[in-house]
C-alpha positions as semicolon CSV with decimal commas, in nm:
position;residue;x (nm);y (nm);z (nm)
1;X;-3,410;-0,762;-0,233
2;X;-3,128;-0,535;-0,356
3;X;-2,977;-0,632;-0,689
4;X;-2,646;-0,525;-0,844
5;X;-2,444;-0,631;-1,146
6;X;-2,184;-0,898;-1,084
7;X;-1,911;-0,641;-1,153
8;X;-2,056;-0,405;-0,890
9;X;-2,077;-0,685;-0,635
10;X;-1,720;-0,792;-0,705
11;X;-1,608;-0,435;-0,633
12;X;-1,830;-0,399;-0,325
13;X;-1,672;-0,706;-0,170
14;X;-1,305;-0,654;-0,237
15;X;-1,212;-0,775;-0,584
16;X;-0,997;-0,513;-0,756
17;X;-1,149;-0,492;-1,100
18;X;-1,036;-0,300;-1,406
19;X;-1,155;-0,265;-1,762
20;X;-0,923;-0,317;-2,059
21;X;-0,947;-0,382;-2,431
22;X;-0,986;-0,748;-2,343
23;X;-1,278;-0,679;-2,111
24;X;-1,315;-0,676;-1,732
25;X;-1,041;-0,848;-1,538
26;X;-0,888;-0,873;-1,190
27;X;-0,599;-0,629;-1,137
28;X;-0,485;-0,788;-0,809
29;X;-0,157;-0,985;-0,864
30;X;-0,203;-1,190;-0,545
31;X;-0,221;-1,557;-0,653
32;X;-0,457;-1,652;-0,370
33;X;-0,693;-1,372;-0,463
34;X;-0,684;-1,475;-0,829
35;X;-0,774;-1,831;-0,723
36;X;-1,055;-1,699;-0,502
37;X;-1,183;-1,484;-0,790
38;X;-1,214;-1,789;-1,017
39;X;-1,372;-1,992;-0,737
40;X;-1,645;-1,731;-0,703
41;X;-1,693;-1,706;-1,080
42;X;-1,737;-2,084;-1,097
43;X;-2,015;-2,063;-0,839
44;X;-2,199;-1,797;-1,042
45;X;-2,270;-2,058;-1,308
46;X;-2,210;-1,863;-1,626
47;X;-2,339;-1,520;-1,520
48;X;-2,161;-1,234;-1,698
49;X;-2,021;-0,926;-1,525
50;X;-2,317;-0,721;-1,651
51;X;-2,582;-0,963;-1,526
52;X;-2,765;-0,872;-1,206
53;X;-2,804;-1,083;-0,893
54;X;-2,921;-1,033;-0,538
55;X;-2,657;-0,914;-0,296
56;X;-2,758;-1,175;-0,038
57;X;-2,701;-1,453;-0,292
58;X;-2,355;-1,322;-0,375
59;X;-2,270;-1,298;-0,003
60;X;-2,378;-1,661;0,034
61;X;-2,119;-1,757;-0,228
62;X;-1,848;-1,562;-0,045
63;X;-1,936;-1,728;0,285
64;X;-1,857;-2,069;0,136
65;X;-1,491;-1,966;0,102
66;X;-1,453;-1,743;0,409
67;X;-1,169;-1,845;0,644
68;X;-1,146;-1,651;0,967
69;X;-0,771;-1,702;0,998
70;X;-0,708;-1,333;1,052
71;X;-0,574;-1,083;0,803
72;X;-0,311;-0,968;1,056
73;X;-0,114;-1,277;0,955
74;X;-0,039;-1,115;0,619
75;X;0,149;-0,800;0,510
76;X;-0,095;-0,551;0,359
77;X;0,040;-0,613;0,006
78;X;-0,010;-0,990;0,044
79;X;-0,354;-0,976;0,199
80;X;-0,573;-1,276;0,114
81;X;-0,921;-1,149;0,049
82;X;-1,107;-1,455;0,174
83;X;-0,962;-1,406;0,525
84;X;-1,114;-1,059;0,571
85;X;-1,464;-1,011;0,718
86;X;-1,706;-1,001;0,427
87;X;-1,875;-0,664;0,474
88;X;-1,554;-0,468;0,532
89;X;-1,321;-0,644;0,288
90;X;-1,404;-0,415;-0,004
91;X;-1,315;-0,110;0,201
92;X;-0,992;-0,271;0,325
93;X;-0,880;-0,361;-0,027
94;X;-0,959;-0,017;-0,170
95;X;-0,780;0,169;0,110
96;X;-0,472;-0,048;0,063
97;X;-0,484;0,018;-0,310
98;X;-0,493;0,392;-0,246
99;X;-0,186;0,384;-0,019
100;X;-0,344;0,346;0,326
101;X;-0,177;0,028;0,447
102;X;-0,388;-0,172;0,692
103;X;-0,298;-0,428;0,957
104;X;-0,637;-0,557;1,065
105;X;-1,012;-0,506;1,052
106;X;-1,349;-0,631;1,173
107;X;-1,696;-0,565;1,035
108;X;-1,850;-0,581;1,383
109;X;-2,064;-0,890;1,317
110;X;-2,376;-0,689;1,410
111;X;-2,251;-0,681;1,770
112;X;-1,991;-0,403;1,763
113;X;-1,886;-0,119;1,538
114;X;-1,677;-0,201;1,234
115;X;-1,316;-0,083;1,246
116;X;-0,990;-0,086;1,051
117;X;-0,635;-0,070;1,190
118;X;-0,348;0,087;0,995
119;X;0,031;0,051;0,997
120;X;0,078;0,398;1,146
121;X;-0,103;0,721;1,230
122;X;-0,010;0,873;0,893
123;X;-0,190;0,598;0,701
124;X;-0,491;0,627;0,934
125;X;-0,511;1,005;0,884
126;X;-0,486;0,965;0,509
127;X;-0,768;0,710;0,514
128;X;-0,982;0,939;0,730
129;X;-0,935;1,225;0,482
130;X;-1,035;1,002;0,189
131;X;-1,340;0,868;0,374
132;X;-1,444;1,219;0,468
133;X;-1,452;1,300;0,097
134;X;-1,756;1,071;0,076
135;X;-1,905;1,186;0,409
136;X;-1,845;0,847;0,566
137;X;-1,952;0,851;0,932
138;X;-1,638;0,738;1,107
139;X;-1,403;0,832;1,391
140;X;-1,022;0,847;1,379
141;X;-0,836;0,730;1,689
142;X;-0,457;0,717;1,657
143;X;-0,395;0,425;1,420
144;X;-0,748;0,300;1,367
145;X;-1,082;0,415;1,229
146;X;-1,417;0,314;1,376
147;X;-1,733;0,332;1,163
148;X;-2,053;0,457;1,321
149;X;-2,287;0,327;1,049
150;X;-2,411;-0,026;0,990
151;X;-2,170;-0,274;0,837
152;X;-2,421;-0,322;0,556
153;X;-2,338;0,028;0,427
154;X;-1,964;-0,039;0,397
155;X;-1,963;-0,226;0,062
156;X;-2,119;0,075;-0,115
157;X;-1,851;0,297;0,038
158;X;-1,589;0,063;-0,111
159;X;-1,750;0,116;-0,450
160;X;-1,715;0,493;-0,411
161;X;-1,345;0,459;-0,328
162;X;-1,303;0,236;-0,632
163;X;-1,376;0,542;-0,846
164;X;-1,054;0,710;-0,727
165;X;-0,715;0,662;-0,886
166;X;-0,401;0,657;-0,674
167;X;-0,323;1,002;-0,812
168;X;-0,671;1,125;-0,713
169;X;-0,616;0,999;-0,359
170;X;-0,278;1,169;-0,329
171;X;-0,428;1,494;-0,452
172;X;-0,712;1,479;-0,199
173;X;-0,471;1,400;0,083
174;X;-0,223;1,673;-0,008
175;X;-0,502;1,927;-0,034
176;X;-0,638;1,837;0,310
177;X;-0,321;1,728;0,492
178;X;-0,300;1,925;0,818
179;X;0,081;1,915;0,808
180;X;0,306;2,155;0,622
181;X;0,378;2,029;0,271
182;X;0,724;1,880;0,240
183;X;0,849;2,122;-0,026
184;X;0,743;2,416;0,194
185;X;0,907;2,256;0,495
186;X;1,236;2,196;0,314
187;X;1,234;2,554;0,185
188;X;1,203;2,680;0,542
189;X;1,479;2,442;0,652
190;X;1,717;2,570;0,384
191;X;1,647;2,928;0,487
192;X;1,736;2,847;0,847
193;X;2,058;2,676;0,738
194;X;2,156;2,986;0,541
195;X;2,159;3,230;0,834
196;X;2,481;3,259;1,030
197;X;2,448;3,271;1,408
198;X;2,714;3,127;1,641
199;X;2,679;3,154;2,017
200;X;2,652;3,516;2,123
201;X;2,576;3,634;1,768
202;X;2,218;3,519;1,723
203;X;2,067;3,853;1,610
204;X;1,997;3,756;1,248
205;X;1,853;3,413;1,318
206;X;1,648;3,556;1,605
207;X;1,498;3,820;1,371
208;X;1,407;3,551;1,118
209;X;1,245;3,328;1,380
210;X;1,042;3,618;1,522
211;X;0,911;3,701;1,174
212;X;0,815;3,339;1,111
213;X;0,653;3,292;1,452
214;X;0,466;3,617;1,518
215;X;0,154;3,557;1,303
216;X;0,084;3,227;1,480
217;X;0,109;3,319;1,850
218;X;-0,084;3,531;2,099
219;X;0,222;3,656;2,282
220;X;0,590;3,691;2,194
221;X;0,885;3,855;2,364
222;X;1,262;3,858;2,359
223;X;1,371;3,824;2,719
224;X;1,656;4,008;2,888
225;X;1,912;3,755;2,762
226;X;1,795;3,724;2,400
227;X;1,577;3,412;2,418
228;X;1,263;3,419;2,204
229;X;0,961;3,322;2,413
230;X;0,609;3,285;2,277
231;X;0,271;3,142;2,368
232;X;-0,056;3,053;2,200
233;X;-0,374;2,921;2,361
234;X;-0,595;2,682;2,165
235;X;-0,877;2,579;2,394
236;X;-0,848;2,409;2,731
237;X;-0,597;2,136;2,796
238;X;-0,235;2,072;2,893
239;X;0,041;2,329;2,867
240;X;0,328;2,205;2,649
241;X;0,670;2,363;2,600
242;X;0,859;2,318;2,270
243;X;1,225;2,414;2,264
244;X;1,523;2,439;2,028
245;X;1,830;2,658;2,039
246;X;1,917;2,934;1,793
247;X;2,297;2,930;1,809
248;X;2,543;2,712;1,622
249;X;2,875;2,591;1,755
250;X;3,072;2,795;1,497
251;X;3,033;3,044;1,213
252;X;2,927;2,920;0,872
253;X;3,211;2,918;0,622
254;X;3,199;3,220;0,387
255;X;3,038;3,147;0,049
256;X;2,961;2,789;0,146
257;X;2,682;2,602;-0,030
258;X;2,443;2,332;0,085
259;X;2,511;2,008;-0,101
260;X;2,204;1,791;-0,158
261;X;2,237;1,420;-0,227
262;X;1,874;1,311;-0,245
263;X;1,752;1,348;0,116
264;X;2,100;1,393;0,271
265;X;2,229;1,749;0,303
266;X;2,584;1,860;0,387
267;X;2,786;2,181;0,368
268;X;3,050;2,236;0,103
269;X;3,281;2,363;0,379
270;X;3,266;2,372;0,759
271;X;2,965;2,287;0,970
272;X;2,617;2,253;0,823
273;X;2,447;2,397;1,132
274;X;2,167;2,141;1,151
275;X;2,248;2,138;1,524
276;X;2,012;2,295;1,594
277;X;1,853;2,467;1,296
278;X;1,685;2,133;1,220
279;X;1,517;2,153;1,560
280;X;1,418;2,516;1,502
281;X;1,253;2,413;1,175
282;X;1,049;2,141;1,342
283;X;0,912;2,382;1,602
284;X;0,839;2,663;1,356
285;X;0,650;2,416;1,136
286;X;0,450;2,298;1,437
287;X;0,363;2,658;1,525
288;X;0,257;2,740;1,170
289;X;0,026;2,439;1,137
290;X;-0,107;2,420;1,492
291;X;-0,441;2,563;1,379
292;X;-0,491;2,247;1,169
293;X;-0,420;2,016;1,462
294;X;-0,665;1,858;1,705
295;X;-0,443;1,980;1,990
296;X;-0,630;2,164;2,264
297;X;-0,435;2,346;2,531
298;X;-0,160;2,604;2,563
299;X;0,161;2,595;2,361
300;X;0,476;2,766;2,480
301;X;0,782;2,810;2,260
302;X;1,138;2,877;2,377
303;X;1,411;2,946;2,123
304;X;1,719;2,979;2,340
305;X;2,060;3,137;2,284
306;X;2,412;3,026;2,378
307;X;2,315;2,663;2,429
308;X;2,641;2,547;2,275
309;X;2,851;2,715;2,544
310;X;2,679;2,572;2,848
311;X;2,300;2,602;2,820
312;X;2,341;2,967;2,912
313;X;2,023;3,104;2,755
314;X;1,802;2,838;2,912
315;X;1,956;2,901;3,254
316;X;1,873;3,271;3,218
317;X;1,509;3,211;3,127
318;X;1,261;3,343;3,385
319;X;1,116;3,061;3,591
320;X;0,775;3,225;3,569
321;X;0,759;3,134;3,200
322;X;0,768;2,767;3,304
323;X;0,486;2,792;3,556
324;X;0,207;2,554;3,470
325;X;0,403;2,366;3,201
326;X;0,299;1,999;3,207
327;X;0,560;1,861;2,968
328;X;0,846;1,976;2,746
329;X;0,974;1,845;2,413
330;X;1,316;1,955;2,294
331;X;1,438;1,886;1,938
332;X;1,816;1,885;1,970
333;X;1,948;1,531;1,935
334;X;2,152;1,356;1,669
335;X;2,017;1,051;1,488
336;X;1,672;0,971;1,355
337;X;1,493;0,787;1,635
338;X;1,622;0,876;1,982
339;X;1,393;0,961;2,272
340;X;1,644;1,098;2,523
341;X;1,519;1,065;2,879
342;X;1,833;1,132;3,082
343;X;2,177;1,284;3,075
344;X;2,423;0,998;3,073
345;X;2,174;0,770;3,249
346;X;2,220;0,946;3,584
347;X;2,029;1,276;3,553
348;X;1,670;1,193;3,466
349;X;1,456;1,417;3,246
350;X;1,122;1,242;3,302
351;X;0,947;0,952;3,473
352;X;0,964;0,601;3,331
353;X;0,590;0,604;3,269
354;X;0,603;0,926;3,068
355;X;0,893;0,794;2,859
356;X;0,716;0,467;2,779
357;X;0,405;0,648;2,661
358;X;0,606;0,884;2,439
359;X;0,770;0,579;2,284
360;X;0,430;0,418;2,229
361;X;0,311;0,725;2,040
362;X;0,632;0,721;1,837
363;X;0,557;0,361;1,741
364;X;0,219;0,474;1,610
365;X;0,382;0,739;1,390
366;X;0,689;0,548;1,266
367;X;0,683;0,179;1,348
368;X;1,005;0,055;1,516
369;X;1,190;0,385;1,469
370;X;1,178;0,560;1,807
371;X;1,361;0,418;2,110
372;X;1,442;0,538;2,461
373;X;1,809;0,619;2,517
374;X;2,036;0,811;2,751
375;X;2,195;1,119;2,598
376;X;2,413;1,418;2,668
377;X;2,349;1,763;2,805
378;X;2,091;1,992;2,646
379;X;1,829;2,248;2,745
380;X;1,616;1,946;2,838
381;X;1,815;1,928;3,159
382;X;1,708;2,279;3,260
383;X;1,337;2,209;3,216
384;X;1,367;1,880;3,405
385;X;1,532;2,061;3,696
386;X;1,204;2,248;3,733
387;X;1,017;1,918;3,777
388;X;0,881;1,915;3,420
389;X;0,864;1,581;3,243
390;X;1,096;1,652;2,949
391;X;1,216;1,466;2,639
392;X;1,486;1,541;2,381
393;X;1,411;1,408;2,031
394;X;1,633;1,329;1,733
395;X;1,635;1,603;1,470
396;X;1,791;1,395;1,190
397;X;2,149;1,523;1,195
398;X;2,476;1,339;1,261
399;X;2,845;1,427;1,305
400;X;2,744;1,764;1,447
401;X;3,017;2,022;1,531
402;X;3,235;1,888;1,247
403;X;3,281;1,951;0,877
404;X;3,132;1,605;0,820
405;X;2,794;1,707;0,960
406;X;2,498;1,568;0,765
407;X;2,122;1,608;0,785
408;X;1,863;1,353;0,678
409;X;1,583;1,590;0,579
410;X;1,323;1,312;0,554
411;X;1,401;1,204;0,910
412;X;1,381;1,568;1,018
413;X;1,035;1,598;0,864
414;X;0,946;1,274;1,042
415;X;1,032;1,438;1,374
416;X;0,787;1,715;1,283
417;X;0,521;1,445;1,228
418;X;0,608;1,288;1,565
419;X;0,591;1,616;1,759
420;X;0,256;1,695;1,598
421;X;0,121;1,359;1,713
422;X;0,262;1,411;2,063
423;X;0,070;1,736;2,086
424;X;-0,251;1,571;1,969
425;X;-0,207;1,309;2,241
426;X;-0,080;1,550;2,508
427;X;-0,408;1,533;2,698
428;X;-0,352;1,160;2,738
429;X;0,013;1,215;2,832
430;X;-0,096;1,458;3,101
431;X;-0,320;1,190;3,248
432;X;-0,030;0,947;3,286
433;X;0,188;1,204;3,461
434;X;0,170;1,147;3,835
435;X;0,287;1,389;4,099
436;X;0,427;1,621;3,833
437;X;0,529;1,871;4,099
438;X;0,728;1,610;4,293
439;X;1,086;1,639;4,165
440;X;1,170;1,308;4,328
441;X;0,953;1,136;4,068
442;X;1,196;1,245;3,799
443;X;1,467;1,016;3,927
444;X;1,787;0,866;3,797
445;X;1,736;0,615;3,517
446;X;1,967;0,408;3,304
447;X;1,925;0,313;2,944
448;X;1,830;-0,043;3,017
449;X;1,556;-0,009;3,277
450;X;1,289;0,161;3,066
451;X;1,223;0,069;2,713
C-alpha cells in the first residue's frame, strides 16, 4: 500500500499547510476547516507530521467527517473542506488559493469523470493554464474543467500545485494568457484616443488602424467610401463580422490631455472620443490575438466612416462583403454591460434565441454583468437589414458627445474578453441560428420579452 507522511497527506487532501518558525501549521483562516483539521489530528492518535501512514487509512479518517451537503452552498472563500468530495478536494483548495475561484466539483465516484466548475470563464482558463504546467490530462469547456485521468491521481496533482506561490501562478498565467496584456491594451487605447478624426476627416485614424491590422489579416482594402475592410481565415467554421466606427462626433480640443483617475479616463477639454475609439481598440486587440484563440472560421472586420452623421459609411459598404456572414458583433454602445438587440425596441437586430445565447456566454465571462436591452441607432442596424443576426455591445464609455464623456478602461478590456469568448463559442452560436436567411425571423422585439 502507498505510504506518505502525514504532512503530504494533509496537502493531498485539501489542508492548506505552511511551515513557520513555530513548525507546520494550517494557513486556512476558515473556522470550520480549522475545526476539521483538529478533528483529523485527534484521529491520528499522536502521529507527527513527519510520520508515515497508508493513504487508504488517512482516507478512512476523512470519510468519518465527510458531509455531502454540497460545496455550491458556500462562496469559494468560505468553502468548508469536509463538504468537498475527498479525492478532488485538495485540487479545489489549491486552485482557490491560487486565484481560480470555484463554484462546484465532483470526483466522479468511479462512475464518471471528475470535474470542477469555476465562477467564470477567466478563472477556468487560468486554472487550465496552471494545470497544463504539470501536464494534467484535462479538458476546458467554458466555465468547467473535466479530468480524463482517474480520480486517484488528483491528490498528487494537488501536491504539485501546493508548490506554487500566488505570485508564481500569476506569472505562469500572464506568460501563457492568450489575451493581450492589459498594459499593452491600454497603451493601444491611449494611442487611438490621441488621433483626431471627426466625421469626414478619418484619414489619420484610418492610416493608424491599417498599420495595426495589416500583419494579422489575409486581405485588407479601403473601399470606395473610405471604410477599412479586412478578412482572415482560421480553419473551417462560421463567418463572423466585427465592426466599430472610426469617426468621432467632433474634433479633439487642441492640446488636450487625457486625465486618468485610476481606471476612469476623461479629457481635459472637449470630448474624449471613446465613442467609438474604445470599440476600435476592442476589435484591433481581437485581431492581434486571434492566433491564440480556439476560434475556427472566418473573421471579417469593418471599420466604418461617418457613422456619427447617419451611418453613412456602413450604408455605402458593398453588400458582397457581407455575403456568407453568420453573425455580427458591433462595439459601439455606452455603459459596461449592454447587449443591444434592437433599435428602440421596434427594429430588431437579431432573433430572441440568438440574443439569449449571447447573454448566456456573457454570464460565463462576467457573472451578472451583461443584459439584453433596446438601444439606439448604430451600424448594427445596417447589418441586421441584411438578415444577419447582429448585436451591439457596451464599450465602457458614458456621456458620449459631451465634454463630460468618461471611459471605464477596465470595463472596456472586459468587452474585449467577452468578444473573444463569443468568437470561441461562435460555432455553437451558429448552431442556434435558425433560418438565418429569413429576414422575417429578425422581428420586432421589446426590452421586456427576451432576457
